[in-house]
mmCIF file of C-alpha atoms in Angstrom:
data_model
loop_
_atom_site.group_PDB
_atom_site.id
_atom_site.type_symbol
_atom_site.label_atom_id
_atom_site.label_comp_id
_atom_site.label_asym_id
_atom_site.label_seq_id
_atom_site.Cartn_x
_atom_site.Cartn_y
_atom_site.Cartn_z
ATOM 1 C CA MET A 6 140.863 106.879 55.906
ATOM 2 C CA THR A 7 143.413 105.663 58.394
ATOM 3 C CA GLY A 8 142.159 107.891 61.348
ATOM 4 C CA VAL A 9 138.793 106.429 60.626
ATOM 5 C CA LEU A 10 139.559 102.908 60.806
ATOM 6 C CA VAL A 11 141.683 103.197 64.029
ATOM 7 C CA VAL A 12 138.840 105.027 65.835
ATOM 8 C CA THR A 13 136.402 101.887 64.132
ATOM 9 C CA SER A 14 138.524 99.638 65.270
ATOM 10 C CA VAL A 15 139.056 100.594 69.004
ATOM 11 C CA VAL A 16 134.741 101.315 68.998
ATOM 12 C CA LEU A 17 135.046 97.394 67.882
ATOM 13 C CA ILE A 18 137.149 96.047 70.426
ATOM 14 C CA TYR A 19 135.050 98.085 73.486
ATOM 15 C CA LEU A 20 132.067 96.063 71.541
ATOM 16 C CA ALA A 21 133.925 92.515 71.389
ATOM 17 C CA ILE A 22 134.373 92.928 75.464
ATOM 18 C CA CYS A 23 130.831 94.040 75.933
ATOM 19 C CA THR A 24 129.276 91.530 73.926
ATOM 20 C CA SER A 25 131.530 88.606 74.761
ATOM 21 C CA TYR A 26 130.808 89.879 78.611
ATOM 22 C CA LEU A 27 126.597 89.577 77.729
ATOM 23 C CA PHE A 28 126.928 86.406 75.524
ATOM 24 C CA LEU A 29 128.675 84.970 78.569
ATOM 25 C CA PHE A 30 125.572 85.023 81.729
ATOM 26 C CA ALA A 31 123.342 85.077 78.888
ATOM 27 C CA ILE A 32 124.431 81.673 78.213
ATOM 28 C CA ALA A 33 124.858 80.730 81.698
ATOM 29 C CA GLY A 34 121.598 81.651 82.824
ATOM 30 C CA ARG A 35 120.200 79.199 80.490
ATOM 31 C CA LEU A 36 122.806 76.200 80.765
ATOM 32 C CA VAL A 37 123.672 76.266 84.568
ATOM 33 C CA LYS A 38 121.360 75.893 87.096
ATOM 34 C CA PRO A 39 121.162 77.958 89.737
ATOM 35 C CA VAL A 40 120.884 77.039 93.600
ATOM 36 C CA GLU A 41 117.330 76.666 94.458
ATOM 37 C CA ILE A 42 115.343 77.014 98.059
ATOM 38 C CA SER A 43 113.555 74.456 99.108
ATOM 39 C CA GLU A 44 110.610 74.936 101.325
ATOM 40 C CA LYS A 45 110.438 73.756 104.369
ATOM 41 C CA LYS A 46 107.766 72.212 105.958
ATOM 42 C CA GLU A 47 107.943 74.117 109.325
ATOM 43 C CA LYS A 48 107.588 77.579 108.132
ATOM 44 C CA PRO A 49 110.298 80.194 109.541
ATOM 45 C CA GLY A 50 108.757 82.705 112.262
ATOM 46 C CA TYR A 51 110.346 85.946 111.144
ATOM 47 C CA LYS A 52 109.200 89.550 111.784
ATOM 48 C CA ILE A 53 109.717 91.399 108.877
ATOM 49 C CA LEU A 54 109.225 95.393 107.610
ATOM 50 C CA VAL A 55 108.141 96.363 104.521
ATOM 51 C CA LEU A 56 109.292 99.753 103.901
ATOM 52 C CA ILE A 57 107.822 101.570 100.597
ATOM 53 C CA PRO A 58 109.119 104.994 100.007
ATOM 54 C CA ALA A 59 106.411 107.293 98.477
ATOM 55 C CA TYR A 60 107.420 110.623 96.547
ATOM 56 C CA LYS A 61 104.877 112.121 94.813
ATOM 57 C CA GLU A 62 103.052 108.725 94.409
ATOM 58 C CA ASP A 63 99.499 109.716 95.024
ATOM 59 C CA ASN A 64 98.206 108.014 92.098
ATOM 60 C CA VAL A 65 99.037 104.077 93.002
ATOM 61 C CA ILE A 66 100.663 104.602 96.723
ATOM 62 C CA VAL A 67 96.974 103.638 98.416
ATOM 63 C CA GLU A 68 96.016 100.658 96.012
ATOM 64 C CA VAL A 69 99.818 99.166 96.534
ATOM 65 C CA ALA A 70 99.483 100.051 100.208
ATOM 66 C CA LYS A 71 96.253 97.648 99.976
ATOM 67 C CA GLN A 72 98.296 95.205 98.477
ATOM 68 C CA ALA A 73 100.617 94.559 100.186
ATOM 69 C CA LEU A 74 98.601 93.624 103.460
ATOM 70 C CA GLN A 75 97.371 90.363 101.249
ATOM 71 C CA GLN A 76 100.349 88.487 102.047
ATOM 72 C CA TYR A 77 100.459 84.809 102.892
ATOM 73 C CA TYR A 78 102.646 85.562 105.014
ATOM 74 C CA PRO A 79 100.766 85.431 109.043
ATOM 75 C CA GLN A 80 99.998 88.985 109.411
ATOM 76 C CA ASN A 81 101.486 89.523 112.900
ATOM 77 C CA LEU A 82 104.942 88.748 111.507
ATOM 78 C CA TYR A 83 104.988 91.676 109.257
ATOM 79 C CA GLU A 84 104.174 95.520 109.426
ATOM 80 C CA VAL A 85 104.353 97.662 106.216
ATOM 81 C CA ALA A 86 105.520 101.079 106.419
ATOM 82 C CA VAL A 87 104.811 103.934 103.824
ATOM 83 C CA ILE A 88 107.145 106.448 103.875
ATOM 84 C CA CYS A 89 105.509 109.730 102.708
ATOM 85 C CA ASP A 90 107.241 112.287 100.864
ATOM 86 C CA SER A 91 105.199 115.364 99.628
ATOM 87 C CA LEU A 92 101.854 113.367 99.103
ATOM 88 C CA LYS A 93 98.922 114.770 98.826
ATOM 89 C CA GLN A 94 96.823 115.443 102.353
ATOM 90 C CA GLU A 95 93.880 113.039 101.124
ATOM 91 C CA THR A 96 96.233 110.195 100.034
ATOM 92 C CA ILE A 97 97.819 110.729 103.557
ATOM 93 C CA LEU A 98 94.469 110.054 105.373
ATOM 94 C CA ALA A 99 93.590 107.546 103.226
ATOM 95 C CA LEU A 100 96.774 105.691 104.045
ATOM 96 C CA LYS A 101 96.354 106.243 107.795
ATOM 97 C CA ALA A 102 92.770 104.340 107.218
ATOM 98 C CA LEU A 103 94.678 101.339 106.870
ATOM 99 C CA PRO A 104 96.406 99.326 109.430
ATOM 100 C CA ILE A 105 99.961 100.111 107.962
ATOM 101 C CA THR A 106 102.524 102.603 109.593
ATOM 102 C CA VAL A 107 102.791 105.816 107.808
ATOM 103 C CA VAL A 108 105.482 107.998 108.273
ATOM 104 C CA GLU A 109 105.937 111.640 107.063
ATOM 105 C CA VAL A 110 109.075 113.074 105.797
ATOM 106 C CA LYS A 111 109.947 116.227 104.217
ATOM 107 C CA PHE A 112 113.520 116.947 102.594
ATOM 108 C CA SER A 113 114.532 119.891 100.516
ATOM 109 C CA ASN A 114 116.694 117.375 98.284
ATOM 110 C CA PRO A 115 114.465 114.520 98.371
ATOM 111 C CA THR A 116 115.807 110.929 98.039
ATOM 112 C CA LYS A 117 115.281 107.413 98.585
ATOM 113 C CA ALA A 118 117.909 107.051 100.683
ATOM 114 C CA LYS A 119 117.128 109.814 103.286
ATOM 115 C CA ALA A 120 113.516 108.286 103.370
ATOM 116 C CA ILE A 121 114.499 104.831 104.357
ATOM 117 C CA ASN A 122 117.176 106.410 106.877
ATOM 118 C CA ALA A 123 114.377 108.814 108.187
ATOM 119 C CA THR A 124 112.469 105.589 108.829
ATOM 120 C CA LEU A 125 114.833 103.073 109.911
ATOM 121 C CA GLN A 126 116.773 104.781 112.670
ATOM 122 C CA PRO A 127 114.421 104.573 115.596
ATOM 123 C CA LEU A 128 113.207 101.057 114.624
ATOM 124 C CA PHE A 129 114.379 97.777 116.121
ATOM 125 C CA GLY A 130 112.653 94.034 116.881
ATOM 126 C CA TYR A 131 112.774 93.161 113.111
ATOM 127 C CA ASP A 132 114.964 90.093 111.562
ATOM 128 C CA LEU A 133 114.210 91.447 108.224
ATOM 129 C CA ALA A 134 113.661 94.782 106.002
ATOM 130 C CA VAL A 135 111.869 94.533 102.876
ATOM 131 C CA VAL A 136 112.183 97.814 100.317
ATOM 132 C CA LEU A 137 109.598 98.194 97.369
ATOM 133 C CA ASP A 138 109.051 101.226 95.167
ATOM 134 C CA ALA A 139 106.030 103.290 95.468
ATOM 135 C CA ASP A 140 104.109 101.141 92.514
ATOM 136 C CA ASN A 141 105.635 97.122 93.489
ATOM 137 C CA ILE A 142 102.762 94.829 94.298
ATOM 138 C CA MET A 143 103.663 91.636 96.133
ATOM 139 C CA ASP A 144 102.806 88.401 94.595
ATOM 140 C CA VAL A 145 101.317 86.632 98.099
ATOM 141 C CA GLN A 146 103.802 84.248 98.548
ATOM 142 C CA PHE A 147 106.691 87.218 98.157
ATOM 143 C CA LEU A 148 107.329 87.467 101.743
ATOM 144 C CA GLU A 149 107.137 84.031 102.045
ATOM 145 C CA LYS A 150 109.651 83.423 99.362
ATOM 146 C CA VAL A 151 111.894 85.499 101.234
ATOM 147 C CA SER A 152 111.979 84.447 104.666
ATOM 148 C CA GLN A 153 112.644 80.905 103.481
ATOM 149 C CA ALA A 154 115.800 81.884 101.699
ATOM 150 C CA PHE A 155 116.543 83.844 104.714
ATOM 151 C CA ALA A 156 116.222 80.659 106.625
ATOM 152 C CA GLU A 157 118.884 78.868 104.522
ATOM 153 C CA GLY A 158 121.275 81.376 105.465
ATOM 154 C CA TYR A 159 120.942 84.174 102.918
ATOM 155 C CA THR A 160 121.187 87.448 104.271
ATOM 156 C CA ILE A 161 120.811 89.609 101.191
ATOM 157 C CA ILE A 162 117.916 88.795 98.539
ATOM 158 C CA GLN A 163 116.911 89.969 95.743
ATOM 159 C CA GLY A 164 113.613 89.413 94.043
ATOM 160 C CA HIS A 165 112.595 88.915 90.615
ATOM 161 C CA ARG A 166 110.632 92.225 89.933
ATOM 162 C CA ILE A 167 108.532 91.527 86.420
ATOM 163 C CA ALA A 168 106.606 93.704 84.617
ATOM 164 C CA LYS A 169 103.177 94.757 85.668
ATOM 165 C CA ASN A 170 101.789 95.982 82.442
ATOM 166 C CA THR A 171 102.412 95.903 78.918
ATOM 167 C CA ASN A 172 99.791 98.146 77.679
ATOM 168 C CA THR A 173 102.178 100.092 75.105
ATOM 169 C CA SER A 174 105.092 99.222 72.809
ATOM 170 C CA ILE A 175 107.338 101.017 75.361
ATOM 171 C CA ALA A 176 105.879 99.107 78.236
ATOM 172 C CA ILE A 177 106.352 95.936 76.880
ATOM 173 C CA LEU A 178 110.391 97.032 75.865
ATOM 174 C CA ASP A 179 111.053 98.190 79.436
ATOM 175 C CA ALA A 180 109.955 94.872 80.138
ATOM 176 C CA ILE A 181 111.710 92.855 78.485
ATOM 177 C CA SER A 182 114.857 95.110 79.066
ATOM 178 C CA GLU A 183 114.179 94.239 82.683
ATOM 179 C CA GLU A 184 114.047 90.578 82.168
ATOM 180 C CA ILE A 185 117.132 91.031 80.505
ATOM 181 C CA ASN A 186 118.771 92.410 83.338
ATOM 182 C CA ASN A 187 117.425 89.861 85.813
ATOM 183 C CA HIS A 188 118.599 87.006 83.136
ATOM 184 C CA ILE A 189 122.064 88.231 82.973
ATOM 185 C CA PHE A 190 123.054 90.171 86.144
ATOM 186 C CA ARG A 191 121.172 87.577 88.400
ATOM 187 C CA LYS A 192 120.161 84.677 87.117
ATOM 188 C CA GLY A 193 123.367 84.210 84.796
ATOM 189 C CA HIS A 194 125.650 85.519 87.867
ATOM 190 C CA CYS A 195 124.176 83.498 90.436
ATOM 191 C CA ALA A 196 124.782 80.545 88.291
ATOM 192 C CA LEU A 197 128.712 80.930 87.935
ATOM 193 C CA GLY A 198 128.878 81.853 91.681
ATOM 194 C CA LEU A 199 128.774 85.291 91.618
ATOM 195 C CA PRO A 200 126.140 87.972 93.314
ATOM 196 C CA ALA A 201 123.297 89.248 91.986
ATOM 197 C CA ALA A 202 123.041 92.895 90.827
ATOM 198 C CA LEU A 203 120.228 94.815 93.161
ATOM 199 C CA ILE A 204 117.730 96.554 91.341
ATOM 200 C CA GLY A 205 116.169 99.177 93.910
ATOM 201 C CA SER A 206 113.400 97.562 94.896
ATOM 202 C CA ALA A 207 111.962 93.945 95.486
ATOM 203 C CA MET A 208 114.793 93.596 97.848
ATOM 204 C CA ALA A 209 115.254 92.052 101.738
ATOM 205 C CA PHE A 210 118.405 92.021 103.999
ATOM 206 C CA ASP A 211 119.011 91.179 107.320
ATOM 207 C CA PHE A 212 117.072 93.833 109.052
ATOM 208 C CA GLN A 213 120.145 94.991 111.533
ATOM 209 C CA PHE A 214 122.867 94.889 108.754
ATOM 210 C CA PHE A 215 120.522 97.132 106.303
ATOM 211 C CA LYS A 216 120.077 99.566 108.919
ATOM 212 C CA GLN A 217 124.036 100.155 109.670
ATOM 213 C CA THR A 218 124.811 99.689 106.096
ATOM 214 C CA MET A 219 122.093 102.472 105.212
ATOM 215 C CA ALA A 220 122.900 104.882 107.259
ATOM 216 C CA SER A 221 126.096 105.862 105.215
ATOM 217 C CA ILE A 222 124.360 105.908 101.918
ATOM 218 C CA THR A 223 124.269 109.735 100.887
ATOM 219 C CA ALA A 224 123.200 108.935 96.924
ATOM 220 C CA VAL A 225 120.871 111.133 94.945
ATOM 221 C CA SER A 226 120.060 108.665 92.748
ATOM 222 C CA GLY A 227 120.685 104.798 92.201
ATOM 223 C CA PHE A 228 121.576 104.428 96.258
ATOM 224 C CA ASP A 229 121.041 100.515 95.212
ATOM 225 C CA LYS A 230 124.058 100.942 93.380
ATOM 226 C CA GLU A 231 126.062 102.738 96.432
ATOM 227 C CA LEU A 232 124.518 100.475 98.738
ATOM 228 C CA GLU A 233 125.573 97.034 96.720
ATOM 229 C CA LEU A 234 129.212 98.027 96.744
ATOM 230 C CA ALA A 235 129.231 98.388 99.883
ATOM 231 C CA ILE A 236 127.715 94.932 100.516
ATOM 232 C CA LEU A 237 130.615 93.605 97.950
ATOM 233 C CA LYS A 238 133.168 95.543 99.494
ATOM 234 C CA ASP A 239 132.603 93.535 102.651
ATOM 235 C CA ARG A 240 132.625 90.408 100.449
ATOM 236 C CA ARG A 241 128.547 89.577 101.107
ATOM 237 C CA TYR A 242 126.729 87.058 99.085
ATOM 238 C CA ILE A 243 123.359 88.509 97.182
ATOM 239 C CA TYR A 244 120.898 85.863 96.165
ATOM 240 C CA TYR A 245 118.532 85.758 93.446
ATOM 241 C CA ALA A 246 115.168 84.350 94.835
ATOM 242 C CA GLU A 247 113.619 84.051 90.870
ATOM 243 C CA ASP A 248 110.365 82.571 92.345
ATOM 244 C CA ALA A 249 109.643 85.498 94.564
ATOM 245 C CA LEU A 250 107.781 87.572 92.518
ATOM 246 C CA VAL A 251 107.122 91.382 92.586
ATOM 247 C CA TYR A 252 105.010 93.653 90.103
ATOM 248 C CA ASP A 253 106.524 96.580 88.940
ATOM 249 C CA GLU A 254 104.721 99.253 86.685
ATOM 250 C CA LYS A 255 106.966 99.820 83.283
ATOM 251 C CA VAL A 256 107.075 103.237 81.951
ATOM 252 C CA GLN A 257 104.574 103.692 79.314
ATOM 253 C CA ARG A 258 105.561 107.158 77.477
ATOM 254 C CA ILE A 259 108.536 107.888 75.605
ATOM 255 C CA VAL A 260 109.036 111.211 77.888
ATOM 256 C CA ASP A 261 109.006 109.111 81.106
ATOM 257 C CA PHE A 262 111.594 106.408 79.264
ATOM 258 C CA LYS A 263 113.792 109.569 78.728
ATOM 259 C CA LYS A 264 113.627 110.915 82.379
ATOM 260 C CA GLN A 265 114.024 107.754 84.271
ATOM 261 C CA ARG A 266 117.104 106.280 81.509
ATOM 262 C CA THR A 267 118.678 109.688 82.131
ATOM 263 C CA ARG A 268 118.617 109.416 85.513
ATOM 264 C CA TRP A 269 120.110 105.897 85.239
ATOM 265 C CA ILE A 270 123.023 106.737 83.241
ATOM 266 C CA ALA A 271 123.874 109.666 85.162
ATOM 267 C CA ALA A 272 124.093 107.197 88.097
ATOM 268 C CA GLN A 273 125.495 104.786 86.547
ATOM 269 C CA LEU A 274 128.392 107.077 85.337
ATOM 270 C CA THR A 275 128.678 108.428 88.898
ATOM 271 C CA TYR A 276 129.715 105.469 90.254
ATOM 272 C CA LEU A 277 131.949 104.397 87.228
ATOM 273 C CA THR A 278 133.919 107.787 88.099
ATOM 274 C CA ASN A 279 134.071 107.251 91.829
ATOM 275 C CA ASN A 280 134.827 103.517 91.768
ATOM 276 C CA PHE A 281 137.074 102.705 88.702
ATOM 277 C CA PHE A 282 140.222 102.687 90.695
ATOM 278 C CA SER A 283 138.825 101.297 93.964
ATOM 279 C CA GLY A 284 137.256 98.363 91.710
ATOM 280 C CA ILE A 285 140.847 97.824 90.066
ATOM 281 C CA ILE A 286 142.670 97.770 93.795
ATOM 282 C CA GLN A 287 139.519 95.177 94.885
ATOM 283 C CA LEU A 288 140.408 92.818 91.829
ATOM 284 C CA PHE A 289 144.385 93.023 92.950
ATOM 285 C CA ARG A 290 142.898 91.752 96.502
ATOM 286 C CA GLY A 291 141.160 89.042 94.877
ATOM 287 C CA ASN A 292 137.486 90.911 95.054
ATOM 288 C CA VAL A 293 135.972 89.496 91.570
ATOM 289 C CA ALA A 294 132.598 90.440 92.662
ATOM 290 C CA TYR A 295 133.256 94.081 93.250
ATOM 291 C CA PHE A 296 135.577 94.279 89.925
ATOM 292 C CA ASP A 297 132.850 92.844 88.168
ATOM 293 C CA LYS A 298 130.068 95.655 89.464
ATOM 294 C CA VAL A 299 132.348 98.250 88.702
ATOM 295 C CA PHE A 300 132.815 96.536 85.278
ATOM 296 C CA GLN A 301 129.350 96.532 84.793
ATOM 297 C CA PHE A 302 128.718 100.541 84.915
ATOM 298 C CA MET A 303 131.445 100.520 81.832
ATOM 299 C CA LEU A 304 128.953 98.866 80.036
ATOM 300 C CA LEU A 305 126.758 100.987 77.692
ATOM 301 C CA PRO A 306 122.941 100.670 77.550
ATOM 302 C CA ARG A 307 122.273 97.688 75.471
ATOM 303 C CA LEU A 308 120.230 99.518 72.570
ATOM 304 C CA LEU A 309 123.228 101.816 72.317
ATOM 305 C CA LEU A 310 125.177 98.824 71.979
ATOM 306 C CA LEU A 311 123.235 97.485 69.380
ATOM 307 C CA GLY A 312 122.934 100.535 67.374
ATOM 308 C CA LEU A 313 126.656 101.157 67.690
ATOM 309 C CA ALA A 314 127.420 97.150 66.080
ATOM 310 C CA ILE A 315 125.310 97.673 63.365
ATOM 311 C CA GLY A 316 126.634 101.695 63.032
ATOM 312 C CA THR A 317 130.168 100.140 62.470
ATOM 313 C CA THR A 318 129.145 97.232 60.111
ATOM 314 C CA LEU A 319 127.774 99.626 57.843
ATOM 315 C CA LEU A 320 130.415 101.719 58.021
ATOM 316 C CA SER A 321 132.673 98.659 56.650
ATOM 317 C CA VAL A 322 130.508 98.418 53.916
ATOM 318 C CA LEU A 323 131.188 101.958 53.118
ATOM 319 C CA LEU A 324 134.731 101.546 53.838
ATOM 320 C CA GLN A 325 134.513 98.569 51.561
ATOM 321 C CA HIS A 326 136.760 96.985 54.162
ATOM 322 C CA MET A 327 136.066 93.044 54.546
ATOM 323 C CA PRO A 328 137.516 92.085 58.088
ATOM 324 C CA LEU A 329 135.963 94.609 59.989
ATOM 325 C CA PHE A 330 132.744 93.774 58.130
ATOM 326 C CA VAL A 331 133.374 90.207 59.265
ATOM 327 C CA PHE A 332 133.879 90.888 62.770
ATOM 328 C CA SER A 333 131.169 93.945 63.449
ATOM 329 C CA SER A 334 128.186 91.758 61.719
ATOM 330 C CA THR A 335 129.402 88.758 64.156
ATOM 331 C CA LEU A 336 129.311 90.911 66.985
ATOM 332 C CA VAL A 337 126.058 91.676 65.965
ATOM 333 C CA LEU A 338 124.430 88.855 65.567
ATOM 334 C CA LEU A 339 126.429 87.646 68.799
ATOM 335 C CA LEU A 340 124.627 90.486 70.676
ATOM 336 C CA ILE A 341 121.642 89.984 69.254
ATOM 337 C CA VAL A 342 121.618 85.897 70.365
ATOM 338 C CA SER A 343 122.479 87.328 73.746
ATOM 339 C CA LEU A 344 119.143 89.558 74.284
ATOM 340 C CA PHE A 345 116.852 86.565 72.561
ATOM 341 C CA LEU A 346 118.762 83.884 75.043
ATOM 342 C CA SER A 347 117.719 86.357 78.014
ATOM 343 C CA ILE A 348 114.003 87.146 76.849
ATOM 344 C CA PRO A 349 111.037 85.102 78.331
ATOM 345 C CA ASN A 350 109.020 83.509 75.560
ATOM 346 C CA ALA A 351 106.163 85.225 77.109
ATOM 347 C CA LEU A 352 107.445 88.957 76.158
ATOM 348 C CA LEU A 353 109.286 87.144 72.855
ATOM 349 C CA LYS A 354 105.672 86.842 71.354
ATOM 350 C CA LYS A 355 104.544 90.007 72.413
ATOM 351 C CA ILE A 356 107.384 91.258 69.830
ATOM 352 C CA SER A 357 105.441 92.650 66.660
ATOM 353 C CA TRP A 358 106.509 95.325 64.478
ATOM 354 C CA LYS A 359 105.110 98.010 66.319
ATOM 355 C CA GLU A 360 107.625 97.813 68.901
ATOM 356 C CA VAL A 361 110.632 96.867 66.954
ATOM 357 C CA SER A 362 109.778 100.208 64.793
ATOM 358 C CA ALA A 363 109.740 102.322 68.136
ATOM 359 C CA MET A 364 113.378 101.261 68.455
ATOM 360 C CA PRO A 365 114.910 103.546 66.710
ATOM 361 C CA ALA A 366 112.938 106.352 68.782
ATOM 362 C CA LEU A 367 114.245 104.932 71.987
ATOM 363 C CA PHE A 368 117.689 104.891 70.936
ATOM 364 C CA ILE A 369 117.095 109.050 69.885
ATOM 365 C CA GLN A 370 116.422 109.042 73.560
ATOM 366 C CA PHE A 371 119.000 107.432 74.626
ATOM 367 C CA ILE A 372 121.508 109.716 73.161
ATOM 368 C CA PHE A 373 119.470 112.854 74.738
ATOM 369 C CA SER A 374 119.955 111.147 78.264
ATOM 370 C CA VAL A 375 123.577 110.947 77.649
ATOM 371 C CA LEU A 376 123.344 114.757 77.180
ATOM 372 C CA GLN A 377 121.228 115.596 79.807
ATOM 373 C CA ILE A 378 123.181 113.383 82.672
ATOM 374 C CA ARG A 379 124.534 116.554 84.090
ATOM 375 C CA LYS A 380 121.283 117.530 85.628
ATOM 376 C CA ALA A 381 120.351 114.000 87.316
ATOM 377 C CA ARG A 382 123.642 113.800 88.846
ATOM 378 C CA TYR A 383 122.821 116.675 91.302
ATOM 379 C CA THR A 384 118.456 116.186 91.173
ATOM 380 C CA PHE A 385 116.638 113.727 91.846
ATOM 381 C CA LEU A 386 114.348 113.104 88.502
ATOM 382 C CA HIS A 387 110.922 111.550 89.576
ATOM 383 C CA THR A 388 109.130 109.542 87.334
ATOM 384 C CA PRO A 389 105.346 109.394 87.546
ATOM 385 C CA HIS A 390 103.252 106.232 87.483
ATOM 386 C CA GLY A 391 99.961 105.201 87.457
ATOM 387 C CA GLU A 392 98.863 107.939 84.916
ATOM 388 C CA ILE A 393 98.001 105.497 82.052
ATOM 389 C CA LYS A 394 95.220 102.246 82.642
ATOM 390 C CA GLN A 395 97.669 99.207 82.631
ATOM 391 C CA ASN A 396 96.998 95.769 82.276
ATOM 392 C CA ARG A 397 98.516 92.678 84.439
#
């Protein structure tokens, strides 16, 4: 009995730290107004390169490339470059028929970092580089919004990635997870003066800085985390442009959810083990932002946190231990409040019993994801897009 209580107490301490962290930034995102960019009457004329790496994305990439050409931004000031890796020949021909740059690459072990670096190195003459995923569709004002932020002096800008589809229960829950991340790790962080977290796409950078920094990025998975750590170590700020929207396809099936989360958890564990001690060192050097990022790697996925909190509450009932019950049930309530504070009203309205009933299955998939992270640490696990009819 004593051993069980000790283990449960340790778990609850960890849960309390994680929950307090999430609650702090959830509140900050609601109560503290972040710095906003004022629209200038004279629009800046920055030259922008839009990079779209596409690995086996024949289902979506042609339409994405067409949509990328529909920006309000002057057409002579931006170029769309699609990086083709393992695409079908007919897809490549369709892309070459568009007024875009088509770059063909091939690697034995493909990664997004390799594809971007192969494209970037011979290029020059741009002010900004924008990175999208192969399923991303920019809002027509996206380039205009990031150029305005760049004109204000922000050299690293994370846009607001938002769900393109909510056509299945899994897609709705994935969209909710995305918005919670946006609220806590971007809006909430910027509200308290910390840099926003990068997300891997819908990002804009000073071109020369991006080209130089990317040259040292070798990540198999989660290149944005390695890139973010390099940025934070250099004590640079990442601005969150909440009104610069990019529509992102949400996973629609449990099998794709599992594959995606396995890749993400593997990357998170890799960066935690590789940067734990450097995070502590940077903290003592006054680099709170770098330490904060390393601390984020210590956070379990929120569904696992919630499951553990509920599990310890049920265990406290079985043990008939009132202090543990009060503490654990308080954590459950606090975690639920943190999550609800972070979800936009439009998505809250989409939650029904169908979505709630899908959560136990997702919890189980998270467990399987943790058990299969070894493969994902050394091999890129591709998540297919455009295989199921979507809604906007």
